[in-house]
XYZ file of C-alpha atoms in Angstrom:
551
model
C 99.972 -59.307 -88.943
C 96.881 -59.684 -91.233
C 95.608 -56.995 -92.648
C 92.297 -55.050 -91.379
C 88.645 -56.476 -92.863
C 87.528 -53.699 -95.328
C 85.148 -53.152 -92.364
C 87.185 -52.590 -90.100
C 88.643 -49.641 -92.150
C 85.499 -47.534 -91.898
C 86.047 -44.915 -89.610
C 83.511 -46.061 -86.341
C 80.279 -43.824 -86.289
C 80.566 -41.124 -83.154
C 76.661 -42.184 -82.635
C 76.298 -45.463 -80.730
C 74.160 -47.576 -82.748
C 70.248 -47.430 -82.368
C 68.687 -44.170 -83.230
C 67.707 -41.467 -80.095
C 63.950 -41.338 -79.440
C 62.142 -38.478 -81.049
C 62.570 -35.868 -78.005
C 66.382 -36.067 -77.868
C 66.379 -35.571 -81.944
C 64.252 -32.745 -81.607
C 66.483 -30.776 -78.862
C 69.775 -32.465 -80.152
C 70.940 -34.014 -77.142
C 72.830 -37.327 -76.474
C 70.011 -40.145 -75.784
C 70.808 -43.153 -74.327
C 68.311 -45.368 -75.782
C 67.111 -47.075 -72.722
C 63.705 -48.362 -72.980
C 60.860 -47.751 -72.213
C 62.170 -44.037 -71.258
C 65.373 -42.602 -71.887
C 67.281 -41.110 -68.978
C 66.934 -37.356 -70.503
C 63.339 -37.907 -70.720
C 63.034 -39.287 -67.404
C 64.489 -36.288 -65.655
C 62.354 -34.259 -67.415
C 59.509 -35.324 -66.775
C 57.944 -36.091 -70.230
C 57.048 -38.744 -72.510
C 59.264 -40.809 -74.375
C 58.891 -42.145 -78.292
C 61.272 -44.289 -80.063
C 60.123 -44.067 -83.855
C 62.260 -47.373 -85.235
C 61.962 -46.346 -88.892
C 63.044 -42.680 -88.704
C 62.007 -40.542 -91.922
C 64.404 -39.933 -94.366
C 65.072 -36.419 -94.713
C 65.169 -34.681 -98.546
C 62.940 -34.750 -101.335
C 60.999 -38.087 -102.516
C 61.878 -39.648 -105.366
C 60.542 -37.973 -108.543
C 59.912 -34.181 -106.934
C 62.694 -32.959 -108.917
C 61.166 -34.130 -111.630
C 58.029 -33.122 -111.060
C 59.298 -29.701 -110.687
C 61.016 -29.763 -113.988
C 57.496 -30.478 -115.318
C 55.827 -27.716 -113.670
C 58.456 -25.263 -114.544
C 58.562 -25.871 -118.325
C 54.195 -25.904 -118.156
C 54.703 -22.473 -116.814
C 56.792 -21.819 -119.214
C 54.657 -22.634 -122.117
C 51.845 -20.515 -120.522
C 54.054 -17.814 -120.138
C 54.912 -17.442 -123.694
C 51.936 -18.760 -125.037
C 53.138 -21.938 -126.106
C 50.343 -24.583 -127.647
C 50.146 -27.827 -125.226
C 48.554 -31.120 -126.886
C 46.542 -33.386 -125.095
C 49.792 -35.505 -123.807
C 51.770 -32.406 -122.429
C 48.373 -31.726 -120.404
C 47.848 -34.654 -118.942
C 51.661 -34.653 -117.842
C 51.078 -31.373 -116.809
C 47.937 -32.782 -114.197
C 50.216 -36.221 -113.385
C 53.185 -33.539 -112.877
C 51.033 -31.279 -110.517
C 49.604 -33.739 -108.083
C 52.913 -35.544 -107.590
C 54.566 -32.209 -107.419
C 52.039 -31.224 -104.442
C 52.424 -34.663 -102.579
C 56.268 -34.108 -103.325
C 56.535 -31.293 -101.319
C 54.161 -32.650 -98.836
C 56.503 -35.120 -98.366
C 59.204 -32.918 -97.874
C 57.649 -30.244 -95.330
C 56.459 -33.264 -93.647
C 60.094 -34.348 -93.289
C 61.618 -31.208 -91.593
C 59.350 -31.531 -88.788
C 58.895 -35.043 -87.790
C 57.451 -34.432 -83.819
C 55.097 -32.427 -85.290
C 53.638 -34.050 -88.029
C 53.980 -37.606 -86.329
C 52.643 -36.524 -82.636
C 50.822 -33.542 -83.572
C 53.011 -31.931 -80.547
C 54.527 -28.402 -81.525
C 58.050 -28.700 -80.617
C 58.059 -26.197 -77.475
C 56.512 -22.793 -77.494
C 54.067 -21.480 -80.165
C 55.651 -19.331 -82.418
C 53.825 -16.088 -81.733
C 55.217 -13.795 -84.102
C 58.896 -14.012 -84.336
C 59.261 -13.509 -80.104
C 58.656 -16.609 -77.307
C 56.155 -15.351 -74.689
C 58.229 -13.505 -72.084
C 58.101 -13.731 -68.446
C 56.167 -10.471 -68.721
C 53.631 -11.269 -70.758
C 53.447 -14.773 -68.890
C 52.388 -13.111 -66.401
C 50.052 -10.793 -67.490
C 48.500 -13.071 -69.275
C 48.115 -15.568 -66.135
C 46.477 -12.390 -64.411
C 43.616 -11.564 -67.074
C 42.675 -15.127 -67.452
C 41.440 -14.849 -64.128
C 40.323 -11.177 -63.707
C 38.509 -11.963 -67.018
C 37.608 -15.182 -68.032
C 37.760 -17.063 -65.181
C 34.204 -15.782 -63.658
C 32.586 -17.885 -66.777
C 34.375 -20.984 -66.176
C 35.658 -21.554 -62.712
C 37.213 -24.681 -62.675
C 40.864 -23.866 -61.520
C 42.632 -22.790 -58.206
C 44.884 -19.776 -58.400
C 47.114 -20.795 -56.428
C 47.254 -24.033 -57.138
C 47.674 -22.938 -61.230
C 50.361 -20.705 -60.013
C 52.329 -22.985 -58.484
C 53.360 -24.836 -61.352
C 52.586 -22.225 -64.547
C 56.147 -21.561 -64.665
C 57.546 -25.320 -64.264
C 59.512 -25.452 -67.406
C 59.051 -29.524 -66.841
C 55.171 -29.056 -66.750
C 53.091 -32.578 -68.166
C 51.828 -31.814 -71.545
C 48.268 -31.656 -70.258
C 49.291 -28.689 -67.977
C 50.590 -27.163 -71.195
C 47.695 -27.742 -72.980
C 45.534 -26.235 -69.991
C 47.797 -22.966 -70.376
C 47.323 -22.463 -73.662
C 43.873 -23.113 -73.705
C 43.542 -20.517 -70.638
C 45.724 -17.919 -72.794
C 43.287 -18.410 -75.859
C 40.305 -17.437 -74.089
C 42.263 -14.715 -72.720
C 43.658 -12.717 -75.213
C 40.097 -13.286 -76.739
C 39.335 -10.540 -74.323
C 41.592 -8.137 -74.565
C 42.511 -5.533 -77.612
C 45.980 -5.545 -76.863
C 46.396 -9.034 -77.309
C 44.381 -10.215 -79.462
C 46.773 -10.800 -82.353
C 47.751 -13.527 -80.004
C 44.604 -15.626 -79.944
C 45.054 -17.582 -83.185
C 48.805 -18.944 -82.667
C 47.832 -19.774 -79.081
C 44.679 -21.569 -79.577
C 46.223 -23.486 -82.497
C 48.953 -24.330 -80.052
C 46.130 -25.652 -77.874
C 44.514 -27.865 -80.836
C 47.842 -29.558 -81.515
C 48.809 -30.105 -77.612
C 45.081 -31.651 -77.737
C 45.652 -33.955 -80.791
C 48.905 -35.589 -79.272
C 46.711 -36.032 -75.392
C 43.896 -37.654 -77.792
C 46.831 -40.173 -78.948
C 48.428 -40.901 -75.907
C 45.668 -40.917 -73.584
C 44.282 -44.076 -75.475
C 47.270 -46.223 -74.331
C 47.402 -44.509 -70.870
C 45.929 -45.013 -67.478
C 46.832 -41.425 -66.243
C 44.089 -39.179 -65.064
C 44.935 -35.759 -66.093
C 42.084 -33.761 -64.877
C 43.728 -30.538 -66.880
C 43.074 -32.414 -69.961
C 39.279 -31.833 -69.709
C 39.494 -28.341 -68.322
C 41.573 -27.604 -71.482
C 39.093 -28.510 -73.361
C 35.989 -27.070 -71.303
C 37.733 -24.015 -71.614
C 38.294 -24.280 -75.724
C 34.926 -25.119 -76.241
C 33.809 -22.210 -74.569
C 36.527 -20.175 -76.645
C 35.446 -22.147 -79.987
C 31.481 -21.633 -79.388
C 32.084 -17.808 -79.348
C 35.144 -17.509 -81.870
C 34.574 -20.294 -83.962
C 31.540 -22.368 -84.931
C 28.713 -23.847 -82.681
C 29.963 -27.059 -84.524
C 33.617 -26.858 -83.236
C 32.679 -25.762 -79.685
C 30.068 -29.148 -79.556
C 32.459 -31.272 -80.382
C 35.304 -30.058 -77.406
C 32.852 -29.843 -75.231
C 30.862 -33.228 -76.045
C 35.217 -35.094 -75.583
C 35.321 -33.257 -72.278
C 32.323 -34.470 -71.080
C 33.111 -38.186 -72.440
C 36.192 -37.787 -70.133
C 34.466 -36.494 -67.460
C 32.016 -39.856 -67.793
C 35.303 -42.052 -67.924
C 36.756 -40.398 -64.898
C 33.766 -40.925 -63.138
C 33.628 -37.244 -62.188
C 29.824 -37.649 -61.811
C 29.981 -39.935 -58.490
C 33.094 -38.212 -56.847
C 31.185 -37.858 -53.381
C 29.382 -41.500 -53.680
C 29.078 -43.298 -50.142
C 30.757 -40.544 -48.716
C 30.269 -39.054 -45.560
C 31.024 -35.247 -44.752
C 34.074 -33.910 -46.599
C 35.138 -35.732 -49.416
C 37.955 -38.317 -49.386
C 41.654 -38.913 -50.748
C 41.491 -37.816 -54.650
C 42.182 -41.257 -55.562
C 43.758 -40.381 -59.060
C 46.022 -37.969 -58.088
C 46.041 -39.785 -54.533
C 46.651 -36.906 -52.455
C 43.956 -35.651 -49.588
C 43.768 -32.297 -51.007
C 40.373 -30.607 -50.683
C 41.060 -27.940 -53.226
C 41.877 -31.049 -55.537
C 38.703 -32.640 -54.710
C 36.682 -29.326 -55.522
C 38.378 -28.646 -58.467
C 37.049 -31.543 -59.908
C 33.777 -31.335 -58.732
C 33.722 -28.364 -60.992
C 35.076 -29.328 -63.906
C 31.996 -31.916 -63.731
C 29.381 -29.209 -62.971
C 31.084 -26.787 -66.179
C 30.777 -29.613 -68.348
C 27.328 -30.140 -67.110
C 26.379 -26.813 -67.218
C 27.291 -26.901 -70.982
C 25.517 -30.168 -72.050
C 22.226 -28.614 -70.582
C 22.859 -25.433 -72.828
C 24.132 -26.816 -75.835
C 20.958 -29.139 -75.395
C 18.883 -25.998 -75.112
C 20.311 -24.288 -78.309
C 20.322 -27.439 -80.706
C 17.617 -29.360 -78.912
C 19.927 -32.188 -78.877
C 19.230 -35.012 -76.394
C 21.156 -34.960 -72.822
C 23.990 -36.593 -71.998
C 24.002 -36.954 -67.809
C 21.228 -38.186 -66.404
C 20.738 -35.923 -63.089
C 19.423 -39.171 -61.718
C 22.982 -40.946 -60.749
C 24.417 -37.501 -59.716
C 26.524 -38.499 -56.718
C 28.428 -35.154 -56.719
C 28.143 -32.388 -54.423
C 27.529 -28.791 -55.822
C 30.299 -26.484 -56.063
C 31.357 -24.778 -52.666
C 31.129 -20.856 -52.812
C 33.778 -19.545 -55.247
C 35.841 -17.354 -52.208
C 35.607 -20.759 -50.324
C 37.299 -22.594 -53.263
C 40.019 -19.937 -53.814
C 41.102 -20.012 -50.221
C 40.773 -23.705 -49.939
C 38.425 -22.948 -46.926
C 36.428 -26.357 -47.846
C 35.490 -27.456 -44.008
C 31.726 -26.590 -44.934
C 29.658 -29.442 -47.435
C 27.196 -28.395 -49.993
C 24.752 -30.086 -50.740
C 23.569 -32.668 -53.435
C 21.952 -31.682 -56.940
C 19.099 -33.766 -55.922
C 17.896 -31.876 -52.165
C 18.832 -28.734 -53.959
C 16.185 -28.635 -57.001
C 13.115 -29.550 -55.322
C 13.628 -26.996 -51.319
C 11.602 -23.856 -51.472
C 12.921 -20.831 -50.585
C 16.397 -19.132 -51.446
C 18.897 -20.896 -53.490
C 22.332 -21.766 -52.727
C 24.890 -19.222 -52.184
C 27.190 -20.217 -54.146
C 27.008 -18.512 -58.057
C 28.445 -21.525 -59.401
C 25.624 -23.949 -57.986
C 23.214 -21.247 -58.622
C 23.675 -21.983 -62.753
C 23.653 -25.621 -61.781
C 20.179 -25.654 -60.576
C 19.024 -23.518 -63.225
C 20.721 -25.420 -66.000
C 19.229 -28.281 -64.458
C 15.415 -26.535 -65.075
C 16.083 -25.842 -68.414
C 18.033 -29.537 -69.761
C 14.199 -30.595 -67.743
C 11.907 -28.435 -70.202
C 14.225 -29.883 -72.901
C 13.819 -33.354 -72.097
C 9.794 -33.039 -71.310
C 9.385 -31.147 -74.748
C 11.573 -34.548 -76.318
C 9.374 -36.646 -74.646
C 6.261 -35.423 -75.782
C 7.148 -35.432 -78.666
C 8.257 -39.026 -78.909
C 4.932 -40.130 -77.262
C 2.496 -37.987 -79.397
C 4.650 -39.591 -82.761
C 3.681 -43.215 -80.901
C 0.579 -42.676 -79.184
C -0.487 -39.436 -78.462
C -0.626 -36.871 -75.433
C -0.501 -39.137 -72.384
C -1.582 -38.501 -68.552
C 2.204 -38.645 -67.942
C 2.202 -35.517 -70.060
C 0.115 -33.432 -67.891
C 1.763 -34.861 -64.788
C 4.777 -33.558 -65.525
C 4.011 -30.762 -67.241
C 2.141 -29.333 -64.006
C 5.113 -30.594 -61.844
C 7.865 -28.787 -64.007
C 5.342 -25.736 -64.957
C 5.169 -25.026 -60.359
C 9.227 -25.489 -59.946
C 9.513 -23.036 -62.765
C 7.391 -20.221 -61.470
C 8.262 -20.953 -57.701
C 11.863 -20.805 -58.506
C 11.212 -17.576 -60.728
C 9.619 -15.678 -57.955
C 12.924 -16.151 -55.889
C 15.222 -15.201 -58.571
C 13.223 -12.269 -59.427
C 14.121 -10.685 -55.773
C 17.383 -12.509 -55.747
C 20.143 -10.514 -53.951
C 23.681 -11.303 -55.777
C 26.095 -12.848 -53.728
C 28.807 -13.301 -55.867
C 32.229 -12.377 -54.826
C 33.918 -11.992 -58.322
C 31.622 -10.439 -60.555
C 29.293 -7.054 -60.902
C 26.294 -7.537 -59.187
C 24.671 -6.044 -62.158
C 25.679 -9.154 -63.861
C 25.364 -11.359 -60.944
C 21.378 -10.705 -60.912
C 21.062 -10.608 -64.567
C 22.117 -14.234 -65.890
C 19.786 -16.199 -63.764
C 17.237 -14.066 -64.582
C 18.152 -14.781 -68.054
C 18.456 -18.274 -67.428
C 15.089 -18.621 -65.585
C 13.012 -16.871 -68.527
C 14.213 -18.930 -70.808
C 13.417 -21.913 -69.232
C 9.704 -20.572 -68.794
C 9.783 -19.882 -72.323
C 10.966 -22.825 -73.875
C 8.264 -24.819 -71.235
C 5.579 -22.891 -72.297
C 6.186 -23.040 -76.006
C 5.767 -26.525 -75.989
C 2.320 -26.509 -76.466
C 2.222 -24.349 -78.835
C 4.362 -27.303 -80.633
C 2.002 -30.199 -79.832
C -1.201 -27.774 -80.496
C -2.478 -30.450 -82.831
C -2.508 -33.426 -79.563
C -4.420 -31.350 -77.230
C -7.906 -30.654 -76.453
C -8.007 -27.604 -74.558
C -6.854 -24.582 -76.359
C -7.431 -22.060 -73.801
C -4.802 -23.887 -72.055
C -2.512 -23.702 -75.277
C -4.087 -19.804 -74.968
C -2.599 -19.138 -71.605
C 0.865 -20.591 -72.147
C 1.453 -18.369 -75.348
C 0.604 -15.718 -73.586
C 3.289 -16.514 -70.400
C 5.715 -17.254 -73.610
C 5.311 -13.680 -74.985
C 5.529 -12.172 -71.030
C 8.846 -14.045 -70.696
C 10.284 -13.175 -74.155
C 9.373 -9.196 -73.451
C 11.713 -9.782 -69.905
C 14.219 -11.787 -71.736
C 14.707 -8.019 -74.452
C 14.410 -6.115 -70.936
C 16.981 -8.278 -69.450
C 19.291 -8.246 -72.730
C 19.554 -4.103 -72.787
C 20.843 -4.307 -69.436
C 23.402 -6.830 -70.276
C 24.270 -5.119 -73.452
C 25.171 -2.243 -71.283
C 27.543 -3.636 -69.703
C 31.624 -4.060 -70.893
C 32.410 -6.413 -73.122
C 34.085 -8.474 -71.346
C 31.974 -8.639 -69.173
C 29.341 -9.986 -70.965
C 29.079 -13.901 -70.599
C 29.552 -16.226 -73.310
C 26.467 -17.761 -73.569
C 24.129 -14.538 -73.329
C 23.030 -14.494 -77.088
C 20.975 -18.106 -76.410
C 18.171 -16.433 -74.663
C 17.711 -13.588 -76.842
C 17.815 -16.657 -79.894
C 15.691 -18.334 -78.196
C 13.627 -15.334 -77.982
C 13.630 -13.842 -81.011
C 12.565 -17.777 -82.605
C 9.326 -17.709 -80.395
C 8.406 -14.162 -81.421
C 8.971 -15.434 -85.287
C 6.296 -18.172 -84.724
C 3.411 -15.497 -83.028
C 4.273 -12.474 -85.110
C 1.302 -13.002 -87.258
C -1.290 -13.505 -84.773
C 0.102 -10.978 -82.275
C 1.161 -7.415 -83.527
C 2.789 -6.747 -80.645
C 5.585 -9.451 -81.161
C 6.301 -8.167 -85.054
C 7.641 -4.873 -82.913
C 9.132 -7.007 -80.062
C 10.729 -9.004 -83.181
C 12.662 -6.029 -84.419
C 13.918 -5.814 -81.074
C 15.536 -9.266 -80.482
C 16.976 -8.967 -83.776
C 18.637 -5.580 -82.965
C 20.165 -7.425 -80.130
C 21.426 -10.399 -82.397
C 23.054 -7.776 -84.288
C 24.697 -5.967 -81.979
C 25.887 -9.239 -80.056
C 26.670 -10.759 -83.361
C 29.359 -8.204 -83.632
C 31.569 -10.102 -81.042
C 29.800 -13.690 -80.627
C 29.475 -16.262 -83.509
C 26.879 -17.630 -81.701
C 24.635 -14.770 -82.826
C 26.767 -14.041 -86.166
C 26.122 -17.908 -87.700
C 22.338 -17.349 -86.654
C 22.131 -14.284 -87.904
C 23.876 -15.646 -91.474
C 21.569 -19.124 -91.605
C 18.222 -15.989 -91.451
C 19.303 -13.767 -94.049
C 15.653 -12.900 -94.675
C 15.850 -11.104 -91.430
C 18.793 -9.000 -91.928
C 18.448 -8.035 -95.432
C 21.429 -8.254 -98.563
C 23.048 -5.028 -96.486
C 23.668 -7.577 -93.465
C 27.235 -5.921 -92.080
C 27.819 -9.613 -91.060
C 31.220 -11.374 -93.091
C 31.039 -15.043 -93.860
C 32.014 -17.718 -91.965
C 34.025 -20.230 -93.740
C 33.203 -23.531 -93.161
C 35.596 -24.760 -90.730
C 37.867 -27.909 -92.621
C 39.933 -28.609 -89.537
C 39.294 -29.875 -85.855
């Protein structure tokens, strides 16, 4: 008998050859290898990665060394040792190859992580997982508290897979984002916040990956990061929220979410993404187009940035009446964007639509104020001007009479607030409109006109300060996000007539008071009220905001 090949001697590897795709590593189960999707994988629901070069675990060559280095500069310093120029330039090579060393190395003990951006399962709040308790509760506040200021999800349909441990990673995502916002309002749990939302930001850098090689529409991809922005506009930097909010609405544009009820008659039709006939479905989405709207319009009204839809090739029904939506009692249509702007009389009853139509009037005194502008830089004040100037000037003040004896009918929220925000909304749409004359003073002839338009601008700043006490006696959280951009709006106009009106230096000191106090719990106000500190003085109570050096 002839002896065994020196190979054959080895003792045969337990592992069958091929190396396990990244999600069976992680959890240290057996993995087939099959391809494209393991079979573990495919019972669970998930995605499936095969990295074929593996990391190698340990330290790179050289950290040890590098180490050594370190140690014995330490040393010297220590006891006051003398280091010539050679042992100090070792001691720089030594530093930066120690630091990408151990780079190296974290890097290596937690490859889904660091390759993916995925956190490998639950955020690590604390030292505890969140508990079925605490699931819940948190589930609850999100919509007894944050929900009213962006609507975009079904209860029941969230609830009915919030505790599917097999959940897609967008529905994660969406969770997380939701518990963010959430624990944002709330003392108890606000130690929470900060491990949750940066569970969110990693859940959204691996989507970001994957959805670039995927067809799959995952509407709870954009409401994850509707919701974020919203968080990240009031917790974070206007910066951060813009740029969530301007990939959600880039989604929302790819997904078409803009024409979801084109050549449509009555109700709308199978979901074709998801391809069910579900009307809640169909609703849903219709909202998460209308939030991201809704923000575009603002964000365009606090940076004066150009607008992103056009309301032109809106082919999407307004939101359906929010007890409607919740109930999936959807047999009733709304009506289009479109009819809806230009009818007299009451507006729709429906809160959500309600802020769609008067986002809609102020992204118009945006883009008329851009215009101008453009047109006076080429050839001066046009008749165009003036024609729509008068047109948007008599929708403005028709639509404010009706809002100023506007009866809330919102289901969900205090009617004190109910009243309040479109009346917010409203006056600052009259003010920005009216201020823009005041901006192109220099291209027009009559200046009683200009005249009578700064004095309408001062009128609507004094109810905008009127409005804001009201709201600022209200809870917290009940106090929407975006209140502070009227009262900014505000308290800019009143900076540019303070020396020709003495009446808007006192009015002034107002607005500011209420940038304070609402700077105290929004960013929005706080980074204002940092970028003017000739307006709050050296003994601002206001802490610095660090310049944010990740997404």
């Amino acid at each position: 008998m002839s002896s065994p090949s020196p190979s054959s001697e080895q003792p045969q590897s337990r592992n069958r050859p091929g190396s396990a795709c990244t999600e069976c590593r992680r959890r240290k189960m057996r993995c087939d290898g099959k391809h494209p999707q393991c079979n573990n994988c495919s019972n669970a629901g998930i995605i499936c990665v095969f990295n074929p070069q593996p990391s190698r675990r340990g330290p790179k060559k050289g950290h040890l060394k590098s180490l050594q280095v370190r140690i014995a500069n330490l040393e010297n310093t220590l006891f006051g040792r003398t280091q010539d120029p050679l042992s100090t330039e070792i001691s720089t090579d030594g530093d930066a190859a120690a630091q990408s060393a151990m780079h190296g190395w974290e890097s290596q003990l937690n490859i889904p992580l660091n390759e993916f951006n995925i956190p490998a399962g639950a955020p690590k709040l604390g030292t505890a997982p969140i508990s079925d308790l605490l699931h819940a509760e948190l589930d609850q506040l999100y919509f007894d508290r944050a929900h009213i200021f962006v609507p975009i999800l079904n209860a029941r349909r969230y609830l009915s897979w919030t505790r599917d441990d097999s959940k897609s990673i967008s529905r994660k995502c969406l969770q997380y984002a939701m518990w963010t916002i959430t624990t944002s309002k709330s003392a108890q749990l606000e130690h929470l916040c900060e491990p949750l939302y940066q569970s969110a930001r990693e859940l959204l850098g691996y989507l970001q990956v994957t959805a670039e090689n995927s067809n799959i529409d995952r509407i709870e991809h954009v409401q994850a990061l509707l919701i974020l922005a919203v968080y990240e506009f009031t917790h974070h930097t206007f910066q951060r929220g813009w740029m969530s909010a301007g990939q959600g609405i880039r989604l929302v544009q790819l997904m078409n979410l803009h024409k979801i009820d084109l050549n449509k008659e009555g109700r709308a039709g199978p979901d074709e993404a998801s391809g069910l006939d579900d009307p809640v479905c169909t609703e849903e989405r219709r909202r998460v187009f209308w939030i991201a709207y809704i923000l575009d319009r603002l964000i365009s009204l606090r940076h004066e940035s150009p607008l992103t839809f056009d309301e032109r090739v809106i082919a999407t029904r307004l939101p359906a009446r929010e007890e409607a939506f919740q109930m999936g009692q959807l047999n009733q249509m709304t009506g289009f964007l479109s009819k809806a702007i230009t009818e007299d009389g009451p507006l729709p009853k429906a809160e959500l639509s309600e802020m769609v139509i008067l986002a809609t009037l102020c992204g118009r005194t945006v883009l008329h104020r851009q215009q101008a502008a453009a047109e006076q830089a080429d050839c001066g004040i046009s008749n165009s001007f003036w024609e729509r100037h008068r047109r948007l000037d008599a929708i403005l003040v028709k639509k404010g009479q009706v809002i100023s004896t506007l009866q809330p009918v919102a289901t969900m929220m205090p009617a004190e607030l109910a009243s309040l925000i479109p009346n917010l909304m409203i006056q600052s749409a009259l003010l920005y409109h009216c201020t823009t004359l005041q901006l192109l003073a220099d291209g027009i002839e009559s200046s009683e006109m200009v005249l009578q338009c700064r004095q309408r601008a001062i009128l609507a700043a004094q109810e905008i300060i009127r409005l804001t006490e009201a709201v600022l006696q209200l809870n917290y959280f009940e106090i929407a996000p975006f209140t502070p951009l009227p009262v900014l709006l505000c308290a800019k106009v009143l900076m540019m007539y303070q020396d020709t009106d003495p009446s808007c230096a006192l009015q002034l000191q107002e607005a500011l008071g209420m940038v304070q106090n609402l700077a105290n719990t929004n960013h929005l106000c706080r980074e204002w009220a940092i970028q003017h500190p000739d307006l709050f003085g050296s003994e601002s109570d206001f802490v610095h905001i660090e310049e944010e050096s990740h997404g």
